[in-house]
mmCIF file of C-alpha atoms and ligand atoms in Angstrom:
data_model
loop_
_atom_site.group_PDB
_atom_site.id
_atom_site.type_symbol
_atom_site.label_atom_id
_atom_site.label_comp_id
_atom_site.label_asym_id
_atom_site.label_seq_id
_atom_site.Cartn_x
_atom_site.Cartn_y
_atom_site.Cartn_z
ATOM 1 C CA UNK A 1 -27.759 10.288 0.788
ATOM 2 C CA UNK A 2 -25.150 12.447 2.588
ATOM 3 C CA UNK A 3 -22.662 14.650 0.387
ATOM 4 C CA UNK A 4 -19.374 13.075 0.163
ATOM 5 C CA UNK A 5 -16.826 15.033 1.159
ATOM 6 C CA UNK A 6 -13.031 15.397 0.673
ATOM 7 C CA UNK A 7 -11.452 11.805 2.577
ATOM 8 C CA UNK A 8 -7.948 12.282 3.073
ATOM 9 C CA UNK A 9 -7.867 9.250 5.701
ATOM 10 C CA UNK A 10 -4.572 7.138 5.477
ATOM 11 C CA UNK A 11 -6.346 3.486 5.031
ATOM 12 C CA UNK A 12 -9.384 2.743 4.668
ATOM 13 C CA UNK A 13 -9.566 5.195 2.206
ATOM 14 C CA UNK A 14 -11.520 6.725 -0.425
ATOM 15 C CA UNK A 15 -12.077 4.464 -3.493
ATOM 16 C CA UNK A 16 -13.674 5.739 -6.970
ATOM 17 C CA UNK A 17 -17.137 6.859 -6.867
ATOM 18 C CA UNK A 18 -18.128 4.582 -9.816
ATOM 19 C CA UNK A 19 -16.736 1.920 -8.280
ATOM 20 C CA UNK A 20 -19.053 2.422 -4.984
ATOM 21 C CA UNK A 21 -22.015 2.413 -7.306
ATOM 22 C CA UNK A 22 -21.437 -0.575 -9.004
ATOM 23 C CA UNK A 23 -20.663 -2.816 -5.871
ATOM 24 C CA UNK A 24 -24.469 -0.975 -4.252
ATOM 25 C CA UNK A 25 -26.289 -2.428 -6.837
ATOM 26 C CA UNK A 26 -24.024 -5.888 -6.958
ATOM 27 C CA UNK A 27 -24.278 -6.034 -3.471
ATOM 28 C CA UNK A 28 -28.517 -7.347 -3.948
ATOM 29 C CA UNK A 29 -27.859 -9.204 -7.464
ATOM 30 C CA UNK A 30 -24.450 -9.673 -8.589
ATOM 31 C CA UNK A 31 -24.971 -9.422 -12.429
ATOM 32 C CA UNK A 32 -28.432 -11.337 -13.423
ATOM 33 C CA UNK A 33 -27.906 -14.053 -10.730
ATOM 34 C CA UNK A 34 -30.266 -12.605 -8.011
ATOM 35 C CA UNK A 35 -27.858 -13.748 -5.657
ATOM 36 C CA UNK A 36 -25.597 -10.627 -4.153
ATOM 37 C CA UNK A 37 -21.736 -10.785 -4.245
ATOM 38 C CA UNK A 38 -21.730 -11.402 -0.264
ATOM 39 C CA UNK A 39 -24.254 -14.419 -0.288
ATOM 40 C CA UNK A 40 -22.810 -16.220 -2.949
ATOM 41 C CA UNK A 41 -20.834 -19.296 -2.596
ATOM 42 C CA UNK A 42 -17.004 -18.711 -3.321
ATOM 43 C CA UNK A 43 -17.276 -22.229 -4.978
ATOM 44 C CA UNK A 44 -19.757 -21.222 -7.156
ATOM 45 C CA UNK A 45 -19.305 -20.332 -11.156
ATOM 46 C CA UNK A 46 -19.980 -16.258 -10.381
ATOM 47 C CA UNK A 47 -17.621 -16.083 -7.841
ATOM 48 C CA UNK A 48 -15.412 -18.145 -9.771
ATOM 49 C CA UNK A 49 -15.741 -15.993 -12.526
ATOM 50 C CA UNK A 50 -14.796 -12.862 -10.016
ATOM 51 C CA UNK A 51 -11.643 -14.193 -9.004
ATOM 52 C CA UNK A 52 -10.489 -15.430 -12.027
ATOM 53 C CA UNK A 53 -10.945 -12.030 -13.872
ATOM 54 C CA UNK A 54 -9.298 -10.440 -10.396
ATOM 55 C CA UNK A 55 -6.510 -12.799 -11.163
ATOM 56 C CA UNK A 56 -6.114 -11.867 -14.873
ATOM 57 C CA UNK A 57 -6.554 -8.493 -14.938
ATOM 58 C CA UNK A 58 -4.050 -8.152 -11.648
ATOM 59 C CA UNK A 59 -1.392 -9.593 -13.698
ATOM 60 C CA UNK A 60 -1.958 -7.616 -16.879
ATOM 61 C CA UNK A 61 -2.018 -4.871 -15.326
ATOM 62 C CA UNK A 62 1.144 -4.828 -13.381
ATOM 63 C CA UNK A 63 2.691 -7.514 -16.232
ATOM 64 C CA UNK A 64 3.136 -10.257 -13.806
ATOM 65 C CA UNK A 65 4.815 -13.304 -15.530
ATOM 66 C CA UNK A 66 3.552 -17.247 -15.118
ATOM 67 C CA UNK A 67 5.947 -17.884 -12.535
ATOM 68 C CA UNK A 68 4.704 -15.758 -10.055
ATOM 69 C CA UNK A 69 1.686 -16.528 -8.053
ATOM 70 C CA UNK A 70 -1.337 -13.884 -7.081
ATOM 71 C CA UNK A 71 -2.679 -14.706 -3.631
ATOM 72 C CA UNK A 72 -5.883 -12.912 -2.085
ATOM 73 C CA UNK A 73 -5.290 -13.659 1.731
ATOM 74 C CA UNK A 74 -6.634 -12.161 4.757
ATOM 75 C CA UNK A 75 -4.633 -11.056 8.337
ATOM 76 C CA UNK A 76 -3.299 -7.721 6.526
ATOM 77 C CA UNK A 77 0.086 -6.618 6.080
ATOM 78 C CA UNK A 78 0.749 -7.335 9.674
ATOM 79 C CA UNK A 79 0.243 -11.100 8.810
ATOM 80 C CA UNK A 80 3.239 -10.864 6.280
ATOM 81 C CA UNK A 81 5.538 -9.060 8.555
ATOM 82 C CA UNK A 82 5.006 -12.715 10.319
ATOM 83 C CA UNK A 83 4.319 -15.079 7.667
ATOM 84 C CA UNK A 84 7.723 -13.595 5.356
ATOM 85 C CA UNK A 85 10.139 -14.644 7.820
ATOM 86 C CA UNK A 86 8.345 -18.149 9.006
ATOM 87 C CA UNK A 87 8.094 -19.206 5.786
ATOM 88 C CA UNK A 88 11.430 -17.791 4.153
ATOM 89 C CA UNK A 89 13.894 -17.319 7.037
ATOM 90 C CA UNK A 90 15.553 -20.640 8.515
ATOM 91 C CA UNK A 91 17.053 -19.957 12.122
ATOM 92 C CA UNK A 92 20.544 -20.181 10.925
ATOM 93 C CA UNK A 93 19.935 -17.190 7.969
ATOM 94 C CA UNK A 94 19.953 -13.459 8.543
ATOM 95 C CA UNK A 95 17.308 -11.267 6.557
ATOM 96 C CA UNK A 96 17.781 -7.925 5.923
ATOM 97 C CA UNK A 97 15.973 -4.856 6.835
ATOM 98 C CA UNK A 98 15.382 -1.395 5.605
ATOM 99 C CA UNK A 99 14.250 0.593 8.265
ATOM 100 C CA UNK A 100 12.203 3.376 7.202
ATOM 101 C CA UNK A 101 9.495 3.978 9.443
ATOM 102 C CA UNK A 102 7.016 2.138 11.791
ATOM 103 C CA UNK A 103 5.945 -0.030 9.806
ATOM 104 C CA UNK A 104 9.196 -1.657 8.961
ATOM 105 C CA UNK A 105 10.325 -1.265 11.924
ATOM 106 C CA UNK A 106 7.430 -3.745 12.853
ATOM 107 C CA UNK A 107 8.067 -6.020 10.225
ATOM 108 C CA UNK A 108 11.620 -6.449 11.480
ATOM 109 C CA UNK A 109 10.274 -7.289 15.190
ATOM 110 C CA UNK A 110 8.640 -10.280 13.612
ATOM 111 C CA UNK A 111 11.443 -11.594 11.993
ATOM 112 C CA UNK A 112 13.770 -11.587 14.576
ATOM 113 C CA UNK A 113 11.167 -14.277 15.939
ATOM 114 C CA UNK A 114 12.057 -16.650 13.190
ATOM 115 C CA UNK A 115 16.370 -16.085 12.102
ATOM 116 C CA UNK A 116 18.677 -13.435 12.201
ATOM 117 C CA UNK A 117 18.064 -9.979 11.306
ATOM 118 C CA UNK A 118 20.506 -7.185 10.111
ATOM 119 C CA UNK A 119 19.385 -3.402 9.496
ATOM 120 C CA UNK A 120 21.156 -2.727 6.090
ATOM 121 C CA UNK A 121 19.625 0.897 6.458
ATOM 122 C CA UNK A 122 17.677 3.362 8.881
ATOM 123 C CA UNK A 123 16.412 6.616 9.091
ATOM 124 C CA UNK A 124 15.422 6.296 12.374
ATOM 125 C CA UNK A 125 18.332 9.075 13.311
ATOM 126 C CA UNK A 126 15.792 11.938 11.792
ATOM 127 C CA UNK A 127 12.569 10.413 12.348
ATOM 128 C CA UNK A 128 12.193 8.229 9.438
ATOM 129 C CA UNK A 129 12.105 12.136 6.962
ATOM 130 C CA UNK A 130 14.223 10.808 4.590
ATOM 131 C CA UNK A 131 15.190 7.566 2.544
ATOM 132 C CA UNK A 132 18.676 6.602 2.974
ATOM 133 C CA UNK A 133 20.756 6.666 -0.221
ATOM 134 C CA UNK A 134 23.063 3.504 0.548
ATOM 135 C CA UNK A 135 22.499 0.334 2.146
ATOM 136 C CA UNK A 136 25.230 -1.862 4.164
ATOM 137 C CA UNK A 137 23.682 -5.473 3.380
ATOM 138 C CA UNK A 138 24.462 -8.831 5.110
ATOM 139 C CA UNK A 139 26.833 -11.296 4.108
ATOM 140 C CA UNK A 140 24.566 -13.888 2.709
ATOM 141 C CA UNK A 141 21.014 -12.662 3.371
ATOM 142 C CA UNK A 142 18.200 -15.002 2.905
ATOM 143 C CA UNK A 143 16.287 -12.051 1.714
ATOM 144 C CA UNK A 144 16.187 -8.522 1.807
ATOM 145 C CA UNK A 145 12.990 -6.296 2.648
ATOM 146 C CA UNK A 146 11.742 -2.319 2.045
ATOM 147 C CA UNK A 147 8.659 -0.910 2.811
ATOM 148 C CA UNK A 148 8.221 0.897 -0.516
ATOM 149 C CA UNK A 149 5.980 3.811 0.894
ATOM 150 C CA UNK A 150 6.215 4.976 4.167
ATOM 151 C CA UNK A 151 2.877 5.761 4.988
ATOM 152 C CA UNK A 152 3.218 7.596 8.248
ATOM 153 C CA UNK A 153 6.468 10.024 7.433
ATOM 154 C CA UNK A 154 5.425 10.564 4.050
ATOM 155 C CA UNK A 155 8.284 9.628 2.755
ATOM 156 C CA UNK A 156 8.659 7.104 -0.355
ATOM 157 C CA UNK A 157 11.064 5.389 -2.452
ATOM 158 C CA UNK A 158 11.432 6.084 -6.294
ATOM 159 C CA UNK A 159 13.390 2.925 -7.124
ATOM 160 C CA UNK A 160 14.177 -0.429 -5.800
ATOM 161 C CA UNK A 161 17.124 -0.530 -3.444
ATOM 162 C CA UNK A 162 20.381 -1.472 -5.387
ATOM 163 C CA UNK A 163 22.718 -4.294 -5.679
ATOM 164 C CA UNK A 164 20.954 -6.610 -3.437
ATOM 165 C CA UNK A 165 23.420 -9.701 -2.684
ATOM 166 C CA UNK A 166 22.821 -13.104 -5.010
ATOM 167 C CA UNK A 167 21.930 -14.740 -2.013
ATOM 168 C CA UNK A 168 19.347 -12.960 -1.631
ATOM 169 C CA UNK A 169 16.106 -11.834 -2.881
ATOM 170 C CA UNK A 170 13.710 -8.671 -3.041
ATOM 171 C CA UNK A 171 10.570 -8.530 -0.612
ATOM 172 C CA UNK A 172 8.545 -5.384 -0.726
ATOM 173 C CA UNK A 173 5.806 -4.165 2.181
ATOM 174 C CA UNK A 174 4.012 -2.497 -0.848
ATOM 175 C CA UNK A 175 0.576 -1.678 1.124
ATOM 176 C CA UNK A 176 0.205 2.081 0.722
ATOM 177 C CA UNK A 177 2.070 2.761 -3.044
ATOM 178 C CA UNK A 178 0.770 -0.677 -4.558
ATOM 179 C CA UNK A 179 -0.455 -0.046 -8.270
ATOM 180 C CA UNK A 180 0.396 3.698 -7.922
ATOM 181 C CA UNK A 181 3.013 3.334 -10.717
ATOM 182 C CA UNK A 182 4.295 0.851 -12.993
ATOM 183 C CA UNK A 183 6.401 -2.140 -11.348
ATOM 184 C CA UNK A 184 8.672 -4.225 -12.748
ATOM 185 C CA UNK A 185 7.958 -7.530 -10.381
ATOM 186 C CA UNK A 186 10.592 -9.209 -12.017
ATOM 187 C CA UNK A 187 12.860 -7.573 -9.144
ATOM 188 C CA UNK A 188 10.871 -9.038 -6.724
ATOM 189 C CA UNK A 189 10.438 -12.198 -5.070
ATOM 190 C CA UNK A 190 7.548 -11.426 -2.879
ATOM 191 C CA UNK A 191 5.103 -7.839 -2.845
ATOM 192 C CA UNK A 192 2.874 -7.483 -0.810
ATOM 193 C CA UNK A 193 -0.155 -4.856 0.250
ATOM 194 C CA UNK A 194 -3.146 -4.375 2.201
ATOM 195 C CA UNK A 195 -6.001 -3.783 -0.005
ATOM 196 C CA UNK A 196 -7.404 -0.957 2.421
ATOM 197 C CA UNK A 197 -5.141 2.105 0.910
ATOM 198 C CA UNK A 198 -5.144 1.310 -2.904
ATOM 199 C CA UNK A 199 -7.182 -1.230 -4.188
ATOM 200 C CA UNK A 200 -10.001 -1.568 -1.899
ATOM 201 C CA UNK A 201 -11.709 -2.541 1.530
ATOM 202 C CA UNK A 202 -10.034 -4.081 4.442
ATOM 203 C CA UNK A 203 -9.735 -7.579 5.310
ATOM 204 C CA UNK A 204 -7.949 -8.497 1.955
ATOM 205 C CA UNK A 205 -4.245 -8.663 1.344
ATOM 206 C CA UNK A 206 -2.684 -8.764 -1.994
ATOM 207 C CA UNK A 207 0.549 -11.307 -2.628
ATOM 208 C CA UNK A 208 2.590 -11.248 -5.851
ATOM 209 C CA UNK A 209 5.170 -13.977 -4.884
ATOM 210 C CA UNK A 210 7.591 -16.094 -7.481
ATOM 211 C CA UNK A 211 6.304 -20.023 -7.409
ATOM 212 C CA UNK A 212 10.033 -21.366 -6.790
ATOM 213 C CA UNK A 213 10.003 -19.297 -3.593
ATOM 214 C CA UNK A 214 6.632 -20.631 -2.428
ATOM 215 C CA UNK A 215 7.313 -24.485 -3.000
ATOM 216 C CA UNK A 216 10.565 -24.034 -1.314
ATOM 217 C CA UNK A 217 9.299 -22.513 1.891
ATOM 218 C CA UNK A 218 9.142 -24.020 5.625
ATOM 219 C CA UNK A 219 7.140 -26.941 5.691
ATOM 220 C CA UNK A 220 6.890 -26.880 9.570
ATOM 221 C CA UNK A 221 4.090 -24.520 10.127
ATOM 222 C CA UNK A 222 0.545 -24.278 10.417
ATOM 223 C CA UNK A 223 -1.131 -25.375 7.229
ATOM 224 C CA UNK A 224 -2.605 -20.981 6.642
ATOM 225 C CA UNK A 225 0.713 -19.861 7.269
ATOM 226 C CA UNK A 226 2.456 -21.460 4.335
ATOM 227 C CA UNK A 227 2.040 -20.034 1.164
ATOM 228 C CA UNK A 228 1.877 -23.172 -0.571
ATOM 229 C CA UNK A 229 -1.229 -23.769 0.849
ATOM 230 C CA UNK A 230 -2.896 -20.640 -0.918
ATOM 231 C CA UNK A 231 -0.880 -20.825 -4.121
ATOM 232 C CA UNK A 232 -1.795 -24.755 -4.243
ATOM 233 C CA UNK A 233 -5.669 -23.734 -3.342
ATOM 234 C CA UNK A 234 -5.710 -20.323 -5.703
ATOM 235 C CA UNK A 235 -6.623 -18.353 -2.581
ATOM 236 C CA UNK A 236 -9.383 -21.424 -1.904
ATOM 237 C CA UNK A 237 -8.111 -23.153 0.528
ATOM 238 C CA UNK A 238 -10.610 -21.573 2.840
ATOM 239 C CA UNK A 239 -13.329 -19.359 2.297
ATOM 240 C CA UNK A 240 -11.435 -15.905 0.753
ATOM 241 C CA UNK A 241 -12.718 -12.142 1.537
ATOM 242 C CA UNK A 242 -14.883 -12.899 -1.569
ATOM 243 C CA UNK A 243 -16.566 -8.959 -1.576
ATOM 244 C CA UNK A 244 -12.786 -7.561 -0.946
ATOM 245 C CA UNK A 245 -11.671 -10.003 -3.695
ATOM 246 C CA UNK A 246 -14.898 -8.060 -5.918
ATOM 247 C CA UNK A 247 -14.106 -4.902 -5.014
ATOM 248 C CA UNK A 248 -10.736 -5.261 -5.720
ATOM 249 C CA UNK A 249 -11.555 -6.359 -9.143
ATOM 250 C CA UNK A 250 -13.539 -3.509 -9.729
ATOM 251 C CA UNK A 251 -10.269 -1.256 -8.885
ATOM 252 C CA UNK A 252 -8.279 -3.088 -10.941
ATOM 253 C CA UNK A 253 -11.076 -2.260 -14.165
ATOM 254 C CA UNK A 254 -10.929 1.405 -12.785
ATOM 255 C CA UNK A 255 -7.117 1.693 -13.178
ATOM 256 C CA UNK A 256 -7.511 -0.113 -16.839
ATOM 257 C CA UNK A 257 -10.230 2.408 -17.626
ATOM 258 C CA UNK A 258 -7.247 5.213 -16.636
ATOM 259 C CA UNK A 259 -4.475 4.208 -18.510
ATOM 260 C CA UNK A 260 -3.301 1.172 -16.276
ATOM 261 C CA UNK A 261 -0.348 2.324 -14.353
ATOM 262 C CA UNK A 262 1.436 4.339 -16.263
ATOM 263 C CA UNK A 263 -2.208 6.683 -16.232
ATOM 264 C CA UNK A 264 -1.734 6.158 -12.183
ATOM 265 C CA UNK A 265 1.765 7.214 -12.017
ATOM 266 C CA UNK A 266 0.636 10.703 -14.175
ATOM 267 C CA UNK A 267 -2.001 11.250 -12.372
ATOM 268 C CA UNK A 268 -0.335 10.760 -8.861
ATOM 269 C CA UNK A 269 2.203 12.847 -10.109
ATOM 270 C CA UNK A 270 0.512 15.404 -10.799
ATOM 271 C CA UNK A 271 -1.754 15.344 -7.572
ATOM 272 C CA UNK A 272 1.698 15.416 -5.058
ATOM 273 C CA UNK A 273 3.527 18.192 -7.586
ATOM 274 C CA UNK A 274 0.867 20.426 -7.015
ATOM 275 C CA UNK A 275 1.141 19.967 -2.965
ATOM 276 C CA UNK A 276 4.983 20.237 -3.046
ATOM 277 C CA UNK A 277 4.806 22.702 -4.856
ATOM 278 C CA UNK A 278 2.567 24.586 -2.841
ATOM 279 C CA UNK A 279 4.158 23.652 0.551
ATOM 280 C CA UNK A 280 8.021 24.994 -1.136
ATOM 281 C CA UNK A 281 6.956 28.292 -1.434
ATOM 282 C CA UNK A 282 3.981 28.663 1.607
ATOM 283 C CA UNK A 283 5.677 31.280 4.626
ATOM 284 C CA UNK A 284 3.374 29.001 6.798
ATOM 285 C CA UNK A 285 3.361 25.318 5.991
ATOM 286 C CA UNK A 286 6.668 23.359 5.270
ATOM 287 C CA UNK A 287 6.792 19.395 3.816
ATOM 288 C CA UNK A 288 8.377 16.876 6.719
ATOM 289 C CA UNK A 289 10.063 15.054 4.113
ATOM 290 C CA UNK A 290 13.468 16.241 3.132
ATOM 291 C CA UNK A 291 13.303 16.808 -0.834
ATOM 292 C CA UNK A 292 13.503 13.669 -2.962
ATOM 293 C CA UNK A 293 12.338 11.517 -0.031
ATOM 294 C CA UNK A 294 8.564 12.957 -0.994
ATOM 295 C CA UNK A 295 6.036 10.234 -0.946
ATOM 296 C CA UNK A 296 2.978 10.785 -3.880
ATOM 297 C CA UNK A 297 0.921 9.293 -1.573
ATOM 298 C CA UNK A 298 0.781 10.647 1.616
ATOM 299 C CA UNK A 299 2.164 14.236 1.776
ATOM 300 C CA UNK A 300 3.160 15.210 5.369
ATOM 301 C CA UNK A 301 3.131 18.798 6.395
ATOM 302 C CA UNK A 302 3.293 20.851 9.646
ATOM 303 C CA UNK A 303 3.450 24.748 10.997
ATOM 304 C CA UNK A 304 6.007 24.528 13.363
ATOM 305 C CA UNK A 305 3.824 25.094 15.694
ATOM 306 C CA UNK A 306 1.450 22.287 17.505
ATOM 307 C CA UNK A 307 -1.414 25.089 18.190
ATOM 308 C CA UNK A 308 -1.832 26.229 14.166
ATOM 309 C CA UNK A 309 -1.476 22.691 13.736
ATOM 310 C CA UNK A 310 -4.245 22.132 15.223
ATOM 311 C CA UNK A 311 -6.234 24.884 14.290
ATOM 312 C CA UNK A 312 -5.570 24.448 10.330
ATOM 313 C CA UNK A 313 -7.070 20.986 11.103
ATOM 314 C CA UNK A 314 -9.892 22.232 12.727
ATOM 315 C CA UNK A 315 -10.790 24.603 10.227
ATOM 316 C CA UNK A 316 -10.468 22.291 7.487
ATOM 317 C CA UNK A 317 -12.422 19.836 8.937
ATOM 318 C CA UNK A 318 -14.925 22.128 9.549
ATOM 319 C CA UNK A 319 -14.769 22.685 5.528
ATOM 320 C CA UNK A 320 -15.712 19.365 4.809
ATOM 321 C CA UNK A 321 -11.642 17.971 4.478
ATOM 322 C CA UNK A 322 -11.298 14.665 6.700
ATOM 323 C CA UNK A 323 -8.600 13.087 8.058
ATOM 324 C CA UNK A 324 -5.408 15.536 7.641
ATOM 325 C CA UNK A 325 -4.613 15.175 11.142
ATOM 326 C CA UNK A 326 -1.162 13.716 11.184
ATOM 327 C CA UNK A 327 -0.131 10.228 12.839
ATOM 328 C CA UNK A 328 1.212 10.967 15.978
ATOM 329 C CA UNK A 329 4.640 9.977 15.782
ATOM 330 C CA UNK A 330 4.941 12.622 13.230
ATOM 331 C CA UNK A 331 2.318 15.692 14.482
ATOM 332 C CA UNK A 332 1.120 18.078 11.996
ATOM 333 C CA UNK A 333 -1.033 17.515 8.667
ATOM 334 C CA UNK A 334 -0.782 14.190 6.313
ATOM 335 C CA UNK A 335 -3.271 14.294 3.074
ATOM 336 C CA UNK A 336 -3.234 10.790 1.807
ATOM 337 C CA UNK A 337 -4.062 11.088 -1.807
ATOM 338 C CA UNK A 338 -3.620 7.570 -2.979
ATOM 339 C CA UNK A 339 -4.756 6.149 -6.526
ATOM 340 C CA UNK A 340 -8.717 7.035 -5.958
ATOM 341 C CA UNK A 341 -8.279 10.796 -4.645
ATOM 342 C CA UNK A 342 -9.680 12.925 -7.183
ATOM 343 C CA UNK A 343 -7.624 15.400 -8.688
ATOM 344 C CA UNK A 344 -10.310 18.138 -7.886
ATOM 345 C CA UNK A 345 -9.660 17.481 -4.026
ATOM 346 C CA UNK A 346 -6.351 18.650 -4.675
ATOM 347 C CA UNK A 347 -7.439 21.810 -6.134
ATOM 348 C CA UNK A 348 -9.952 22.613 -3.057
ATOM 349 C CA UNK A 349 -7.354 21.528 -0.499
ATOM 350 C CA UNK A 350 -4.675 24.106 -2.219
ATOM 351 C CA UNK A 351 -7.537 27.103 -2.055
ATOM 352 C CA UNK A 352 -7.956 26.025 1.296
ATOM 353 C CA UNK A 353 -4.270 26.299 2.863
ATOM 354 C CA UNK A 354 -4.021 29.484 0.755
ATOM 355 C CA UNK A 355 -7.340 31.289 1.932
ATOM 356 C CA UNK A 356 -5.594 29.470 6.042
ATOM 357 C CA UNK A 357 -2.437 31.285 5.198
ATOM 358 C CA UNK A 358 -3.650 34.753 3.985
ATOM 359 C CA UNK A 359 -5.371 34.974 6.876
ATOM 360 C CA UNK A 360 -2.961 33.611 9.438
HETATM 361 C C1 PLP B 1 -1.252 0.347 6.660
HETATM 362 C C2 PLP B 1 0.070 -0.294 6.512
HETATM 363 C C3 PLP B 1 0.375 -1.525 7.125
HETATM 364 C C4 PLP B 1 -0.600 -2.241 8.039
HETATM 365 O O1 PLP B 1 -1.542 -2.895 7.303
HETATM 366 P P1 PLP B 1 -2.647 -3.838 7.977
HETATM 367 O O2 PLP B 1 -3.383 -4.298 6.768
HETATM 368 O O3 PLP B 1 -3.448 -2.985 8.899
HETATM 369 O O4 PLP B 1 -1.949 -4.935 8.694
HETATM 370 C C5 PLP B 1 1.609 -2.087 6.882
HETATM 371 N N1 PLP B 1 2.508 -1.480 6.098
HETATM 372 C C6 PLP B 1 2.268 -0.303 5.515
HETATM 373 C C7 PLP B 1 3.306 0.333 4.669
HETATM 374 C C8 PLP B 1 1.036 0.321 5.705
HETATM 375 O O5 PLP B 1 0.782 1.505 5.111
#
């Protein structure tokens, strides 16, 4: 096999080593069944048995209470920037936005499909570099959503926004910070995340969502766009992403087998410290994010000049680290070290912009 080599790519992205192994040799005979995890019926007892441990050990590990229901369903986090407002937002209700960054900005096109929309916050006036501090809500929002990690700028929340109005209540695009710390999901109504950044392959979308919420949704609308459908079905209304399901279950015993997510918070820490760290002292490479707006997850970095830019990326590249080329919207570098990175990666990245800056 070919040597692996450091993955910074935003989503898909890396996943635990171990992890890979077991799903190779799952993928011909999941356990003793002969059967592998892909051919097996999702109605079947070993499947079964998959997605109710996926199920258990999802809500252990992020201590998510009876009332809320887990949902594995497919169309990505771009299908809930749709499905939150159809199924939450009547036409004469506003929902609330925080804008900050392109992928919020997308979920609020959506919503203005369904209802009203009102941007309580924005950072668009410095290119989404910061989180805003303060947030100017609605009168009487029907709910109010943040996009927990902004995955292109880098730049991340460290708490839940405050003093959301009664009215209203908390939905979270949680796709690239999901199960990167602890969460307390009684804030929340609905969380959601594509599997692709932190827990696993594409084509599977995690939903944490509070059962009052889901049998009080819109009734008028196609039968896989209501959540009730899932939650009624346990994610079988229709065939599920049964090997993203697996894998995902496999994540969830690697973050177990790491402290749960307290272990992921320390060890995510201590990844991005080392980066900032680096980045607030380098004469050559400076952090996009203004301080305390720093996302541990994707760390966003540039010269100041487009040519080194591209050079450093190059170079690295050529020194077996993939996928620090920035988005575009932003330019520069962006090393994505979500839940899975190894800690060592860190290390040889650090060498590497050191041995790039002595020499520049
Ligand atoms: C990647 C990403 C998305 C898009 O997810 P898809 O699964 O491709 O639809 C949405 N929101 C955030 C915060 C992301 O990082």
């Amino acid at each position: 096999m070919a040597r692996r080599i450091w993955n910074f790519s935003a989503g898909p992205a890396v996943l635990p080593e171990t992890v890979l192994e077991e799903a190779r040799e799952n993928l011909l005979s999941l356990g003793n069944t002969g059967i592998g995890i892909c051919e097996h019926s999702h109605r079947g007892k070993p499947f079964m048995a998959v997605a109710a441990e996926a199920d258990a050990l999802c809500r252990e590990l992020a201590g998510i209470p009876d009332d809320y229901a887990i949902l594995f369903l497919q169309g990505g986090a771009s299908l809930q920037f749709s499905m939150v407002p159809m199924n939450f937002l009547p036409a004469d209700r506003t929902a609330d936005y925080l804008v900050t960054g392109v992928w919020a900005e997308k979920a609020l096109a959506e919503a203005k499909s369904s209802g009203q929309t009102h941007v309580a916050c924005t950072s668009r006036d410095a290119n989404f570099n910061y989180i805003p501090e303060a947030c100017t809500f609605s009168k009487n929002p029907a709910y109010v959503h943040f996009t927990s990690n902004n995955t292109i700028f880098g730049t991340q929340f460290r708490k839940e926004p405050d003093s959301i109005p009664d009215s209203a209540f908390l939905v979270c695009d949680a796709s690239s910070d999901i199960f990167s710390r602890p969460i307390d999901v009684r804030k929340y109504g609905l969380i959601y995340a594509g599997a692709q950044k932190n827990l696993g392959p594409s084509g599977v979308t995690l939903v944490i969502v509070r059962k009052d919420l889901v049998a009080a949704g819109n009734k008028n609308l196609a039968t896989m766009l209501q959540y009730r459908t899932h939650a009624e079905n346990e994610s079988m209304y229709n065939t599920p992403p049964t090997f993203g399901i697996y894998l995902m279950l496999l994540i969830f015993r690697w973050i177990k087998s790491h402290g749960g997510l307290a272990g992921m918070e320390v060890r995510n820490q201590a990844k991005a410290a080392k980066l900032y760290a680096y980045l607030k002292q380098s004469t050559l490479f400076k952090s996009t994010a203004r301080p305390g707006s720093g996302s541990l997850m994707n760390v966003t970095f540039v010269t100041g000049n487009e040519d080194k830019d591209n050079a450093f990326v190059k170079a690295a590249e050529a020194q077996g680290f993939s996928g620090l080329k920035g988005h575009r919207s932003v330019g520069g570098m962006r090393a994505s070290i979500y839940n899975a990175f190894p800690p060592e990666g860190i290390d040889a990245l650090l060498q590497f912009m050191q041995d790039f800056e002595a020499a520049a």
